[in-house]
Amino acid sequence: MKRSIIVRTDVEGLHLWPDCNLPHVEYLAHLHRHTFQIFCEVNVTHGNRDIEFIDLKHKVKQYVAKTWYDQTYGCCNFGPMSCEHIAEDILNYFGLTKCSVSEDGEFFGVVEA
């Protein structure tokens, strides 16, 4: 039997797509704000979990803030990172099974180990 847990957290942040060459969405080349929703899945070996939900959520929030918080804007600044780039960084840092990052709960970038 395979077991895993999933935690979700929201992060206010900015990013941009500097190489955007699509005229109808050229505004994406400039810094813009989203509420990024981060979903983290990690395998556990038993029903009492190897890591508690709330502990993983707190660690993810702390890592994101430590890595990308920008005092100038009062939120995270992911620069040219896409949702997939952010998800890959978090997945690798925490050794997750799967990580997805969404823009405002509408568009999702997903990476799996």
Coordinates of C-alpha atoms in Angstrom, one line a residue:
M1 CA 0.0 0.0 0.0
K2 CA 1.3 3.4 -0.9
R3 CA 0.7 6.3 1.5
S4 CA 1.4 10.0 1.2
I5 CA 0.3 13.3 2.7
I6 CA -0.4 16.6 1.0
V7 CA -0.2 20.1 2.4
R8 CA -1.2 23.3 0.8
T9 CA -0.2 26.9 1.6
D10 CA -0.7 30.3 0.0
V11 CA 2.0 32.8 -0.7
E12 CA 1.6 36.3 -2.0
G13 CA 4.3 36.9 -4.6
L14 CA 5.5 38.5 -7.8
H15 CA 7.1 37.1 -10.9
L16 CA 7.6 37.9 -14.6
W17 CA 8.2 36.2 -17.9
P18 CA 11.0 38.3 -19.4
D19 CA 11.1 36.4 -22.7
C20 CA 7.4 36.6 -23.4
N21 CA 7.0 37.0 -27.1
L22 CA 3.2 36.7 -27.2
P23 CA 1.7 40.1 -28.0
H24 CA -1.7 39.3 -26.5
V25 CA -0.1 38.7 -23.1
E26 CA 3.0 41.0 -23.3
Y27 CA 2.1 42.3 -19.9
L28 CA 3.5 39.0 -18.4
A29 CA 7.0 40.3 -19.2
H30 CA 6.6 42.8 -16.3
L31 CA 6.5 42.0 -12.6
H32 CA 3.0 41.1 -11.6
R33 CA 1.3 39.7 -8.5
H34 CA -0.4 36.4 -7.8
T35 CA -1.5 34.4 -4.8
F36 CA 0.7 31.3 -5.4
Q37 CA -0.9 28.2 -4.0
I38 CA 1.8 25.5 -3.2
F39 CA 0.8 21.9 -2.9
C40 CA 3.4 19.5 -1.5
E41 CA 3.1 15.7 -1.5
V42 CA 5.5 13.4 0.4
N43 CA 5.4 9.7 0.8
V44 CA 4.9 8.3 4.4
T45 CA 5.6 4.8 5.5
H46 CA 2.7 4.3 8.0
G47 CA -0.6 5.7 9.1
N48 CA 0.8 7.8 11.9
R49 CA 2.9 9.7 9.3
D50 CA 6.7 10.2 9.2
I51 CA 6.1 14.0 9.3
E52 CA 3.1 15.8 10.7
F53 CA 1.1 17.9 8.3
I54 CA 1.5 21.2 10.1
D55 CA 5.2 20.7 10.5
L56 CA 5.7 20.2 6.8
K57 CA 3.5 23.2 6.0
H58 CA 5.5 25.4 8.4
K59 CA 8.8 24.3 7.0
V60 CA 7.6 25.0 3.4
K61 CA 6.4 28.5 4.4
Q62 CA 9.6 29.3 6.2
Y63 CA 11.8 28.1 3.3
V64 CA 9.8 30.1 0.8
A65 CA 10.0 33.2 2.9
K66 CA 13.7 32.8 3.6
T67 CA 14.5 32.1 0.0
W68 CA 12.3 34.7 -1.9
Y69 CA 10.8 37.3 0.5
D70 CA 11.6 40.8 -0.8
Q71 CA 11.3 43.6 1.8
T72 CA 10.9 46.2 -1.0
Y73 CA 7.6 44.7 -2.1
G74 CA 6.5 43.2 1.2
C75 CA 6.0 39.8 -0.4
C76 CA 7.9 37.1 -2.2
N77 CA 9.6 38.0 -5.5
F78 CA 10.2 34.9 -7.6
G79 CA 11.7 37.0 -10.5
P80 CA 11.7 35.1 -13.8
M81 CA 10.7 31.8 -12.2
S82 CA 7.6 30.0 -13.6
C83 CA 5.3 27.9 -11.4
E84 CA 7.2 24.9 -12.6
H85 CA 10.5 26.4 -11.6
I86 CA 9.2 27.2 -8.1
A87 CA 7.7 23.7 -7.7
E88 CA 10.9 22.0 -8.8
D89 CA 13.0 24.0 -6.3
I90 CA 10.6 23.1 -3.4
L91 CA 10.4 19.5 -4.5
N92 CA 14.1 19.1 -4.6
Y93 CA 14.7 20.9 -1.3
F94 CA 12.2 18.8 0.7
G95 CA 12.6 15.5 -1.2
L96 CA 8.9 15.6 -2.1
T97 CA 7.1 13.1 -4.3
K98 CA 5.1 15.8 -6.1
C99 CA 4.8 19.6 -5.9
S100 CA 2.5 21.9 -7.7
V101 CA 2.3 25.7 -7.7
S102 CA -0.6 27.6 -9.0
E103 CA -1.3 31.2 -9.9
D104 CA -4.4 32.2 -8.0
G105 CA -5.7 28.6 -7.9
E106 CA -6.4 28.9 -11.7
F107 CA -3.2 27.8 -13.5
F108 CA -0.9 25.0 -12.2
G109 CA 2.7 24.0 -12.8
V110 CA 3.3 20.4 -11.5
V111 CA 6.5 18.5 -11.1
E112 CA 7.0 14.9 -9.9
A113 CA 10.0 13.1 -8.6

